């Protein structure tokens, strides 16, 4: 099936599966981040993922990417790596459902970034949507203040918000990557860039994985690789605005996995804040309705 004949619904379904798989990886990475720190968890997952994707890349005797593609891989690997590192650092300190709800800001931020980079005019509904989504973040934060949130918890929340901004940048770059490289190349070089960058600070910030953690690291790498391949495939065949809403399905998976694996409960404030953020994003990305043509204009 070529990109031109792929239905948007098919790309949306594939992206939905990718988000579900990625949520499973989130649960594994949360456990690893708690045990050995986010830096070590992200480093070893990226190394394992690069080995897996690299083996397939070499077995298929693929060509080295072009200079333009390499620049995109480095750019997304850098922003994506920082985003992932901050997210999992925060995830070790914040419940999964709450963490994922805060990442819902990313599609909205990506909308503004795309407007800036492409010189598009920001529509009024986008501004209204951003205000509604911001209110959702305030509601979630108010829930933390009204509860027993510690200073570490609040720092984790701040890290996830910053990670959302970087993730938005990576979404814009992913769309550009998917136009010049196939899913395997995108997955391999993104993971490779993250692994190389984190390896620089490994002597100071990372520790060697213990044997009991190895299966979890491999499982996270496999799930992350599959999810990345599926997302790259979907973004190569549908516009970002079509796929942006699929990110919101992660809240359901995060709430279920957080409860099943870590015994986390989802507060009413978190649910209310998540709904506001989703509503704001859906308003912002809505296409304007074209005015009907009159006989004189036909």
PDB file of C-alpha atoms in Angstrom:
ATOM      1  CA  UNK A   1       0.000   0.000   0.000  1.00  0.00           C
ATOM      2  CA  UNK A   2       1.426   3.338  -1.010  1.00  0.00           C
ATOM      3  CA  UNK A   3       1.246   6.501   0.989  1.00  0.00           C
ATOM      4  CA  UNK A   4      -1.173   8.018  -1.483  1.00  0.00           C
ATOM      5  CA  UNK A   5      -3.707   5.167  -1.066  1.00  0.00           C
ATOM      6  CA  UNK A   6      -3.561   4.862   2.715  1.00  0.00           C
ATOM      7  CA  UNK A   7      -6.839   5.951   4.298  1.00  0.00           C
ATOM      8  CA  UNK A   8      -6.567   8.403   7.226  1.00  0.00           C
ATOM      9  CA  UNK A   9      -8.630   5.962   9.322  1.00  0.00           C
ATOM     10  CA  UNK A  10      -6.005   3.275   8.762  1.00  0.00           C
ATOM     11  CA  UNK A  11      -3.183   5.580   9.817  1.00  0.00           C
ATOM     12  CA  UNK A  12      -5.214   6.616  12.873  1.00  0.00           C
ATOM     13  CA  UNK A  13      -5.791   2.963  13.845  1.00  0.00           C
ATOM     14  CA  UNK A  14      -2.098   2.139  13.491  1.00  0.00           C
ATOM     15  CA  UNK A  15      -1.163   5.177  15.585  1.00  0.00           C
ATOM     16  CA  UNK A  16      -3.671   4.086  18.251  1.00  0.00           C
ATOM     17  CA  UNK A  17      -2.012   0.675  18.481  1.00  0.00           C
ATOM     18  CA  UNK A  18       1.369   2.385  18.721  1.00  0.00           C
ATOM     19  CA  UNK A  19       0.176   4.521  21.652  1.00  0.00           C
ATOM     20  CA  UNK A  20      -1.145   1.438  23.474  1.00  0.00           C
ATOM     21  CA  UNK A  21       2.192  -0.335  23.031  1.00  0.00           C
ATOM     22  CA  UNK A  22       4.081   2.780  24.111  1.00  0.00           C
ATOM     23  CA  UNK A  23       1.961   2.970  27.272  1.00  0.00           C
ATOM     24  CA  UNK A  24       3.072  -0.554  28.162  1.00  0.00           C
ATOM     25  CA  UNK A  25       6.669   0.573  27.710  1.00  0.00           C
ATOM     26  CA  UNK A  26       5.966   3.578  29.953  1.00  0.00           C
ATOM     27  CA  UNK A  27       4.964   1.248  32.788  1.00  0.00           C
ATOM     28  CA  UNK A  28       8.176  -0.765  32.394  1.00  0.00           C
ATOM     29  CA  UNK A  29      10.305   2.379  32.210  1.00  0.00           C
ATOM     30  CA  UNK A  30       8.641   3.846  35.304  1.00  0.00           C
ATOM     31  CA  UNK A  31       9.723   0.769  37.258  1.00  0.00           C
ATOM     32  CA  UNK A  32      13.253   0.937  35.850  1.00  0.00           C
ATOM     33  CA  UNK A  33      13.497   4.682  36.563  1.00  0.00           C
ATOM     34  CA  UNK A  34      12.485   4.124  40.167  1.00  0.00           C
ATOM     35  CA  UNK A  35      15.063   1.332  40.548  1.00  0.00           C
ATOM     36  CA  UNK A  36      18.102   2.796  38.815  1.00  0.00           C
ATOM     37  CA  UNK A  37      17.241   6.372  37.787  1.00  0.00           C
ATOM     38  CA  UNK A  38      15.792   7.794  34.581  1.00  0.00           C
ATOM     39  CA  UNK A  39      19.193   8.442  32.984  1.00  0.00           C
ATOM     40  CA  UNK A  40      20.286   4.807  33.194  1.00  0.00           C
ATOM     41  CA  UNK A  41      16.860   3.520  32.169  1.00  0.00           C
ATOM     42  CA  UNK A  42      16.665   5.713  29.040  1.00  0.00           C
ATOM     43  CA  UNK A  43      20.313   5.067  28.132  1.00  0.00           C
ATOM     44  CA  UNK A  44      20.124   1.259  28.226  1.00  0.00           C
ATOM     45  CA  UNK A  45      16.710   1.151  26.574  1.00  0.00           C
ATOM     46  CA  UNK A  46      18.038   3.326  23.745  1.00  0.00           C
ATOM     47  CA  UNK A  47      21.165   1.181  23.353  1.00  0.00           C
ATOM     48  CA  UNK A  48      19.093  -2.014  23.230  1.00  0.00           C
ATOM     49  CA  UNK A  49      16.612  -0.414  20.813  1.00  0.00           C
ATOM     50  CA  UNK A  50      19.415   0.796  18.532  1.00  0.00           C
ATOM     51  CA  UNK A  51      20.906  -2.711  18.471  1.00  0.00           C
ATOM     52  CA  UNK A  52      17.552  -4.267  17.583  1.00  0.00           C
ATOM     53  CA  UNK A  53      16.695  -1.732  14.858  1.00  0.00           C
ATOM     54  CA  UNK A  54      20.318  -1.662  13.633  1.00  0.00           C
ATOM     55  CA  UNK A  55      20.386  -5.430  13.189  1.00  0.00           C
ATOM     56  CA  UNK A  56      17.311  -5.243  10.965  1.00  0.00           C
ATOM     57  CA  UNK A  57      18.761  -2.238   9.105  1.00  0.00           C
ATOM     58  CA  UNK A  58      22.020  -4.085   8.347  1.00  0.00           C
ATOM     59  CA  UNK A  59      20.300  -7.365   7.501  1.00  0.00           C
ATOM     60  CA  UNK A  60      18.250  -5.563   4.872  1.00  0.00           C
ATOM     61  CA  UNK A  61      21.433  -3.875   3.532  1.00  0.00           C
ATOM     62  CA  UNK A  62      19.943  -0.446   3.704  1.00  0.00           C
ATOM     63  CA  UNK A  63      21.748   2.616   2.369  1.00  0.00           C
ATOM     64  CA  UNK A  64      23.162   5.305   4.641  1.00  0.00           C
ATOM     65  CA  UNK A  65      20.677   8.225   4.938  1.00  0.00           C
ATOM     66  CA  UNK A  66      21.175  11.462   3.033  1.00  0.00           C
ATOM     67  CA  UNK A  67      22.755  14.517   4.646  1.00  0.00           C
ATOM     68  CA  UNK A  68      19.368  16.225   4.926  1.00  0.00           C
ATOM     69  CA  UNK A  69      17.841  13.162   6.573  1.00  0.00           C
ATOM     70  CA  UNK A  70      20.774  12.892   8.978  1.00  0.00           C
ATOM     71  CA  UNK A  71      20.259  16.487  10.100  1.00  0.00           C
ATOM     72  CA  UNK A  72      16.616  15.705  10.846  1.00  0.00           C
ATOM     73  CA  UNK A  73      17.579  12.513  12.714  1.00  0.00           C
ATOM     74  CA  UNK A  74      20.064  14.392  14.880  1.00  0.00           C
ATOM     75  CA  UNK A  75      17.606  17.210  15.559  1.00  0.00           C
ATOM     76  CA  UNK A  76      14.773  14.884  16.557  1.00  0.00           C
ATOM     77  CA  UNK A  77      17.080  12.537  18.449  1.00  0.00           C
ATOM     78  CA  UNK A  78      18.347  15.471  20.508  1.00  0.00           C
ATOM     79  CA  UNK A  79      14.950  16.994  21.314  1.00  0.00           C
ATOM     80  CA  UNK A  80      13.309  13.597  21.692  1.00  0.00           C
ATOM     81  CA  UNK A  81      16.102  12.371  23.956  1.00  0.00           C
ATOM     82  CA  UNK A  82      15.787  15.346  26.289  1.00  0.00           C
ATOM     83  CA  UNK A  83      12.012  14.964  26.282  1.00  0.00           C
ATOM     84  CA  UNK A  84      12.138  11.267  27.120  1.00  0.00           C
ATOM     85  CA  UNK A  85      14.732  11.789  29.848  1.00  0.00           C
ATOM     86  CA  UNK A  86      12.716  14.534  31.543  1.00  0.00           C
ATOM     87  CA  UNK A  87       9.465  12.600  31.142  1.00  0.00           C
ATOM     88  CA  UNK A  88      10.732   9.419  32.772  1.00  0.00           C
ATOM     89  CA  UNK A  89      12.465  11.418  35.503  1.00  0.00           C
ATOM     90  CA  UNK A  90       9.102  12.995  36.248  1.00  0.00           C
ATOM     91  CA  UNK A  91       7.222   9.726  35.785  1.00  0.00           C
ATOM     92  CA  UNK A  92       9.217   8.171  38.620  1.00  0.00           C
ATOM     93  CA  UNK A  93       7.750  10.886  40.888  1.00  0.00           C
ATOM     94  CA  UNK A  94       4.250  11.421  39.488  1.00  0.00           C
ATOM     95  CA  UNK A  95       1.365   8.936  38.908  1.00  0.00           C
ATOM     96  CA  UNK A  96       1.147   7.637  35.336  1.00  0.00           C
ATOM     97  CA  UNK A  97      -2.308   9.024  34.536  1.00  0.00           C
ATOM     98  CA  UNK A  98      -1.373  12.486  35.788  1.00  0.00           C
ATOM     99  CA  UNK A  99       1.909  12.411  33.860  1.00  0.00           C
ATOM    100  CA  UNK A 100       0.241  11.419  30.604  1.00  0.00           C
ATOM    101  CA  UNK A 101      -2.492  14.047  31.071  1.00  0.00           C
ATOM    102  CA  UNK A 102       0.180  16.750  31.207  1.00  0.00           C
ATOM    103  CA  UNK A 103       1.769  15.474  27.970  1.00  0.00           C
ATOM    104  CA  UNK A 104      -1.522  16.207  26.200  1.00  0.00           C
ATOM    105  CA  UNK A 105      -0.226  19.765  25.902  1.00  0.00           C
ATOM    106  CA  UNK A 106       2.204  18.550  23.230  1.00  0.00           C
ATOM    107  CA  UNK A 107      -0.221  18.471  20.253  1.00  0.00           C
ATOM    108  CA  UNK A 108      -1.377  21.988  21.095  1.00  0.00           C
ATOM    109  CA  UNK A 109       2.194  23.276  21.382  1.00  0.00           C
ATOM    110  CA  UNK A 110       3.026  21.485  18.119  1.00  0.00           C
ATOM    111  CA  UNK A 111       0.191  23.392  16.451  1.00  0.00           C
ATOM    112  CA  UNK A 112       1.746  26.729  17.435  1.00  0.00           C
ATOM    113  CA  UNK A 113       5.245  25.554  16.504  1.00  0.00           C
ATOM    114  CA  UNK A 114       4.041  24.459  13.069  1.00  0.00           C
ATOM    115  CA  UNK A 115       2.372  27.830  12.623  1.00  0.00           C
ATOM    116  CA  UNK A 116       5.602  29.634  13.498  1.00  0.00           C
ATOM    117  CA  UNK A 117       7.846  27.472  11.308  1.00  0.00           C
ATOM    118  CA  UNK A 118       5.467  27.530   8.345  1.00  0.00           C
ATOM    119  CA  UNK A 119       4.451  31.174   8.735  1.00  0.00           C
ATOM    120  CA  UNK A 120       0.770  30.309   9.143  1.00  0.00           C
ATOM    121  CA  UNK A 121      -1.667  32.621  10.906  1.00  0.00           C
ATOM    122  CA  UNK A 122      -2.739  31.406  14.343  1.00  0.00           C
ATOM    123  CA  UNK A 123      -6.530  31.232  14.316  1.00  0.00           C
ATOM    124  CA  UNK A 124      -8.749  32.507  17.133  1.00  0.00           C
ATOM    125  CA  UNK A 125      -9.940  28.986  17.992  1.00  0.00           C
ATOM    126  CA  UNK A 126      -6.330  27.969  18.588  1.00  0.00           C
ATOM    127  CA  UNK A 127      -5.962  30.756  21.146  1.00  0.00           C
ATOM    128  CA  UNK A 128      -9.257  29.775  22.818  1.00  0.00           C
ATOM    129  CA  UNK A 129      -8.184  26.135  22.845  1.00  0.00           C
ATOM    130  CA  UNK A 130      -4.862  26.997  24.436  1.00  0.00           C
ATOM    131  CA  UNK A 131      -6.625  28.919  27.215  1.00  0.00           C
ATOM    132  CA  UNK A 132      -8.924  25.951  27.924  1.00  0.00           C
ATOM    133  CA  UNK A 133      -5.968  23.544  27.958  1.00  0.00           C
ATOM    134  CA  UNK A 134      -4.031  25.861  30.268  1.00  0.00           C
ATOM    135  CA  UNK A 135      -6.996  25.808  32.629  1.00  0.00           C
ATOM    136  CA  UNK A 136      -6.749  22.005  32.590  1.00  0.00           C
ATOM    137  CA  UNK A 137      -3.114  22.171  33.701  1.00  0.00           C
ATOM    138  CA  UNK A 138      -4.097  24.582  36.494  1.00  0.00           C
ATOM    139  CA  UNK A 139      -6.800  22.152  37.640  1.00  0.00           C
ATOM    140  CA  UNK A 140      -4.301  19.282  37.790  1.00  0.00           C
ATOM    141  CA  UNK A 141      -1.800  21.453  39.647  1.00  0.00           C
ATOM    142  CA  UNK A 142      -4.537  22.583  42.065  1.00  0.00           C
ATOM    143  CA  UNK A 143      -5.328  18.938  42.738  1.00  0.00           C
ATOM    144  CA  UNK A 144      -1.707  18.391  43.709  1.00  0.00           C
ATOM    145  CA  UNK A 145      -1.680  21.407  46.047  1.00  0.00           C
ATOM    146  CA  UNK A 146      -4.922  20.264  47.612  1.00  0.00           C
ATOM    147  CA  UNK A 147      -3.499  16.807  48.196  1.00  0.00           C
ATOM    148  CA  UNK A 148      -0.263  15.639  49.733  1.00  0.00           C
ATOM    149  CA  UNK A 149       2.068  16.494  46.864  1.00  0.00           C
ATOM    150  CA  UNK A 150       5.698  16.738  47.959  1.00  0.00           C
ATOM    151  CA  UNK A 151       8.348  19.052  46.579  1.00  0.00           C
ATOM    152  CA  UNK A 152       9.754  16.110  44.609  1.00  0.00           C
ATOM    153  CA  UNK A 153       6.303  15.490  43.159  1.00  0.00           C
ATOM    154  CA  UNK A 154       5.986  19.116  42.021  1.00  0.00           C
ATOM    155  CA  UNK A 155       9.455  19.015  40.461  1.00  0.00           C
ATOM    156  CA  UNK A 156       8.408  15.878  38.596  1.00  0.00           C
ATOM    157  CA  UNK A 157       5.337  17.688  37.300  1.00  0.00           C
ATOM    158  CA  UNK A 158       7.471  20.616  36.103  1.00  0.00           C
ATOM    159  CA  UNK A 159       9.836  18.199  34.331  1.00  0.00           C
ATOM    160  CA  UNK A 160       6.916  16.582  32.509  1.00  0.00           C
ATOM    161  CA  UNK A 161       5.571  19.965  31.353  1.00  0.00           C
ATOM    162  CA  UNK A 162       9.004  20.857  29.923  1.00  0.00           C
ATOM    163  CA  UNK A 163       9.162  17.382  28.365  1.00  0.00           C
ATOM    164  CA  UNK A 164       5.816  18.110  26.675  1.00  0.00           C
ATOM    165  CA  UNK A 165       7.261  21.216  25.017  1.00  0.00           C
ATOM    166  CA  UNK A 166      10.236  19.229  23.713  1.00  0.00           C
ATOM    167  CA  UNK A 167       7.937  16.398  22.639  1.00  0.00           C
ATOM    168  CA  UNK A 168       5.924  18.903  20.608  1.00  0.00           C
ATOM    169  CA  UNK A 169       9.103  19.891  18.778  1.00  0.00           C
ATOM    170  CA  UNK A 170       9.857  16.227  18.137  1.00  0.00           C
ATOM    171  CA  UNK A 171       6.353  15.705  16.697  1.00  0.00           C
ATOM    172  CA  UNK A 172       6.947  18.465  14.152  1.00  0.00           C
ATOM    173  CA  UNK A 173      10.336  16.952  13.302  1.00  0.00           C
ATOM    174  CA  UNK A 174       8.800  13.459  13.072  1.00  0.00           C
ATOM    175  CA  UNK A 175       6.453  14.680  10.372  1.00  0.00           C
ATOM    176  CA  UNK A 176       9.463  16.045   8.462  1.00  0.00           C
ATOM    177  CA  UNK A 177      11.448  12.830   9.068  1.00  0.00           C
ATOM    178  CA  UNK A 178       8.638  10.643   7.799  1.00  0.00           C
ATOM    179  CA  UNK A 179       8.665  12.470   4.460  1.00  0.00           C
ATOM    180  CA  UNK A 180      12.326  11.671   3.706  1.00  0.00           C
ATOM    181  CA  UNK A 181      12.926   8.346   5.499  1.00  0.00           C
ATOM    182  CA  UNK A 182      11.033   5.123   6.121  1.00  0.00           C
ATOM    183  CA  UNK A 183       9.947   3.980   9.625  1.00  0.00           C
ATOM    184  CA  UNK A 184      12.968   1.704  10.162  1.00  0.00           C
ATOM    185  CA  UNK A 185      15.473   4.473   9.413  1.00  0.00           C
ATOM    186  CA  UNK A 186      13.582   6.973  11.572  1.00  0.00           C
ATOM    187  CA  UNK A 187      13.471   4.526  14.489  1.00  0.00           C
ATOM    188  CA  UNK A 188      17.100   3.439  14.243  1.00  0.00           C
ATOM    189  CA  UNK A 189      18.726   6.851  13.945  1.00  0.00           C
ATOM    190  CA  UNK A 190      16.500   8.497  16.547  1.00  0.00           C
ATOM    191  CA  UNK A 191      17.438   5.824  19.081  1.00  0.00           C
ATOM    192  CA  UNK A 192      21.064   5.899  17.983  1.00  0.00           C
ATOM    193  CA  UNK A 193      21.329   9.658  18.498  1.00  0.00           C
ATOM    194  CA  UNK A 194      19.738   9.391  21.959  1.00  0.00           C
ATOM    195  CA  UNK A 195      22.081   6.541  22.929  1.00  0.00           C
ATOM    196  CA  UNK A 196      25.201   8.391  21.747  1.00  0.00           C
ATOM    197  CA  UNK A 197      24.249  11.635  23.509  1.00  0.00           C
ATOM    198  CA  UNK A 198      23.443   9.889  26.799  1.00  0.00           C
ATOM    199  CA  UNK A 199      26.604   7.791  26.566  1.00  0.00           C
ATOM    200  CA  UNK A 200      28.634  11.006  26.876  1.00  0.00           C
ATOM    201  CA  UNK A 201      27.366  11.571  30.399  1.00  0.00           C
ATOM    202  CA  UNK A 202      27.134   7.881  31.305  1.00  0.00           C
ATOM    203  CA  UNK A 203      30.341   7.786  33.420  1.00  0.00           C
ATOM    204  CA  UNK A 204      28.816  10.412  35.721  1.00  0.00           C
ATOM    205  CA  UNK A 205      25.054   9.897  35.590  1.00  0.00           C
ATOM    206  CA  UNK A 206      24.488   6.246  34.638  1.00  0.00           C
ATOM    207  CA  UNK A 207      25.097   2.881  36.234  1.00  0.00           C
ATOM    208  CA  UNK A 208      25.467  -0.540  34.639  1.00  0.00           C
ATOM    209  CA  UNK A 209      22.202  -2.493  34.609  1.00  0.00           C
ATOM    210  CA  UNK A 210      21.900  -5.370  37.041  1.00  0.00           C
ATOM    211  CA  UNK A 211      21.009  -8.798  35.676  1.00  0.00           C
ATOM    212  CA  UNK A 212      17.409  -8.832  37.047  1.00  0.00           C
ATOM    213  CA  UNK A 213      16.749  -5.598  35.127  1.00  0.00           C
ATOM    214  CA  UNK A 214      17.946  -6.948  31.777  1.00  0.00           C
ATOM    215  CA  UNK A 215      14.647  -8.602  30.713  1.00  0.00           C
ATOM    216  CA  UNK A 216      12.757  -5.399  31.530  1.00  0.00           C
ATOM    217  CA  UNK A 217      15.237  -3.292  29.534  1.00  0.00           C
ATOM    218  CA  UNK A 218      14.931  -5.621  26.537  1.00  0.00           C
ATOM    219  CA  UNK A 219      11.134  -5.628  26.800  1.00  0.00           C
ATOM    220  CA  UNK A 220      11.072  -1.819  26.921  1.00  0.00           C
ATOM    221  CA  UNK A 221      13.395  -1.669  23.905  1.00  0.00           C
ATOM    222  CA  UNK A 222      11.244  -4.083  21.884  1.00  0.00           C
ATOM    223  CA  UNK A 223       8.001  -2.272  22.738  1.00  0.00           C
ATOM    224  CA  UNK A 224       9.611   1.118  22.093  1.00  0.00           C
ATOM    225  CA  UNK A 225      10.944  -0.043  18.716  1.00  0.00           C
ATOM    226  CA  UNK A 226       7.585  -1.447  17.610  1.00  0.00           C
ATOM    227  CA  UNK A 227       5.756   1.688  18.759  1.00  0.00           C
ATOM    228  CA  UNK A 228       8.244   3.962  16.989  1.00  0.00           C
ATOM    229  CA  UNK A 229       7.959   1.994  13.741  1.00  0.00           C
ATOM    230  CA  UNK A 230       4.172   2.167  13.815  1.00  0.00           C
ATOM    231  CA  UNK A 231       4.085   5.891  14.652  1.00  0.00           C
ATOM    232  CA  UNK A 232       6.607   6.740  11.931  1.00  0.00           C
ATOM    233  CA  UNK A 233       4.522   4.715   9.457  1.00  0.00           C
ATOM    234  CA  UNK A 234       1.348   6.541  10.470  1.00  0.00           C
ATOM    235  CA  UNK A 235       2.903  10.032  10.412  1.00  0.00           C
ATOM    236  CA  UNK A 236       4.260   9.305   6.947  1.00  0.00           C
ATOM    237  CA  UNK A 237       0.726   8.695   5.681  1.00  0.00           C
ATOM    238  CA  UNK A 238      -1.474  11.206   7.488  1.00  0.00           C
ATOM    239  CA  UNK A 239      -1.264  14.841   8.567  1.00  0.00           C
ATOM    240  CA  UNK A 240      -0.260  15.638  12.137  1.00  0.00           C
ATOM    241  CA  UNK A 241      -3.640  17.270  12.800  1.00  0.00           C
ATOM    242  CA  UNK A 242      -5.365  13.988  11.894  1.00  0.00           C
ATOM    243  CA  UNK A 243      -3.207  11.957  14.259  1.00  0.00           C
ATOM    244  CA  UNK A 244      -2.909  14.426  17.148  1.00  0.00           C
ATOM    245  CA  UNK A 245      -6.101  13.244  18.922  1.00  0.00           C
ATOM    246  CA  UNK A 246      -4.763   9.679  19.110  1.00  0.00           C
ATOM    247  CA  UNK A 247      -2.385  10.826  21.847  1.00  0.00           C
ATOM    248  CA  UNK A 248      -5.350  11.184  24.199  1.00  0.00           C
ATOM    249  CA  UNK A 249      -6.027   7.432  24.257  1.00  0.00           C
ATOM    250  CA  UNK A 250      -2.841   7.116  26.316  1.00  0.00           C
ATOM    251  CA  UNK A 251      -4.686   8.471  29.367  1.00  0.00           C
ATOM    252  CA  UNK A 252      -6.898   5.383  29.565  1.00  0.00           C
ATOM    253  CA  UNK A 253      -3.915   3.045  29.256  1.00  0.00           C
ATOM    254  CA  UNK A 254      -1.907   5.044  31.794  1.00  0.00           C
ATOM    255  CA  UNK A 255      -4.761   5.038  34.310  1.00  0.00           C
ATOM    256  CA  UNK A 256      -5.269   1.276  33.937  1.00  0.00           C
ATOM    257  CA  UNK A 257      -1.564   0.360  34.043  1.00  0.00           C
ATOM    258  CA  UNK A 258      -0.853   2.781  36.893  1.00  0.00           C
ATOM    259  CA  UNK A 259      -3.578   1.130  38.955  1.00  0.00           C
ATOM    260  CA  UNK A 260      -2.698  -2.460  38.025  1.00  0.00           C
ATOM    261  CA  UNK A 261       1.102  -2.199  38.297  1.00  0.00           C
ATOM    262  CA  UNK A 262       1.725   0.556  40.845  1.00  0.00           C
ATOM    263  CA  UNK A 263      -1.561   0.759  42.743  1.00  0.00           C
ATOM    264  CA  UNK A 264      -2.066   4.396  41.702  1.00  0.00           C
ATOM    265  CA  UNK A 265      -5.502   5.965  41.931  1.00  0.00           C
ATOM    266  CA  UNK A 266      -6.722   8.635  39.521  1.00  0.00           C
ATOM    267  CA  UNK A 267      -8.130  11.696  41.282  1.00  0.00           C
ATOM    268  CA  UNK A 268     -11.210  13.552  40.087  1.00  0.00           C
ATOM    269  CA  UNK A 269      -9.068  16.679  39.613  1.00  0.00           C
ATOM    270  CA  UNK A 270      -6.719  14.799  37.272  1.00  0.00           C
ATOM    271  CA  UNK A 271      -9.650  13.489  35.202  1.00  0.00           C
ATOM    272  CA  UNK A 272     -11.222  16.972  35.052  1.00  0.00           C
ATOM    273  CA  UNK A 273      -7.908  18.572  34.077  1.00  0.00           C
ATOM    274  CA  UNK A 274      -7.277  15.932  31.405  1.00  0.00           C
ATOM    275  CA  UNK A 275     -10.729  16.498  29.904  1.00  0.00           C
ATOM    276  CA  UNK A 276     -10.112  20.258  29.775  1.00  0.00           C
ATOM    277  CA  UNK A 277      -6.744  19.775  28.069  1.00  0.00           C
ATOM    278  CA  UNK A 278      -8.249  17.368  25.533  1.00  0.00           C
ATOM    279  CA  UNK A 279     -11.156  19.744  24.883  1.00  0.00           C
ATOM    280  CA  UNK A 280      -8.767  22.644  24.388  1.00  0.00           C
ATOM    281  CA  UNK A 281      -6.641  20.687  21.943  1.00  0.00           C
ATOM    282  CA  UNK A 282      -9.655  19.460  19.960  1.00  0.00           C
ATOM    283  CA  UNK A 283     -10.946  23.040  19.679  1.00  0.00           C
ATOM    284  CA  UNK A 284      -7.526  24.301  18.587  1.00  0.00           C
ATOM    285  CA  UNK A 285      -6.939  21.713  15.877  1.00  0.00           C
ATOM    286  CA  UNK A 286     -10.466  21.898  14.449  1.00  0.00           C
ATOM    287  CA  UNK A 287     -10.520  22.890  10.816  1.00  0.00           C
ATOM    288  CA  UNK A 288     -12.456  26.053   9.958  1.00  0.00           C
ATOM    289  CA  UNK A 289     -15.781  25.499   8.245  1.00  0.00           C
ATOM    290  CA  UNK A 290     -15.729  26.828   4.699  1.00  0.00           C
ATOM    291  CA  UNK A 291     -18.451  29.286   3.839  1.00  0.00           C
ATOM    292  CA  UNK A 292     -20.919  27.962   1.253  1.00  0.00           C
ATOM    293  CA  UNK A 293     -20.468  29.329  -2.214  1.00  0.00           C
ATOM    294  CA  UNK A 294     -23.144  31.569  -3.673  1.00  0.00           C
ATOM    295  CA  UNK A 295     -24.326  31.410  -7.237  1.00  0.00           C
ATOM    296  CA  UNK A 296     -22.398  34.571  -8.004  1.00  0.00           C
ATOM    297  CA  UNK A 297     -19.161  33.073  -6.793  1.00  0.00           C
ATOM    298  CA  UNK A 298     -19.579  29.780  -8.622  1.00  0.00           C
TER     299      UNK A 298
END
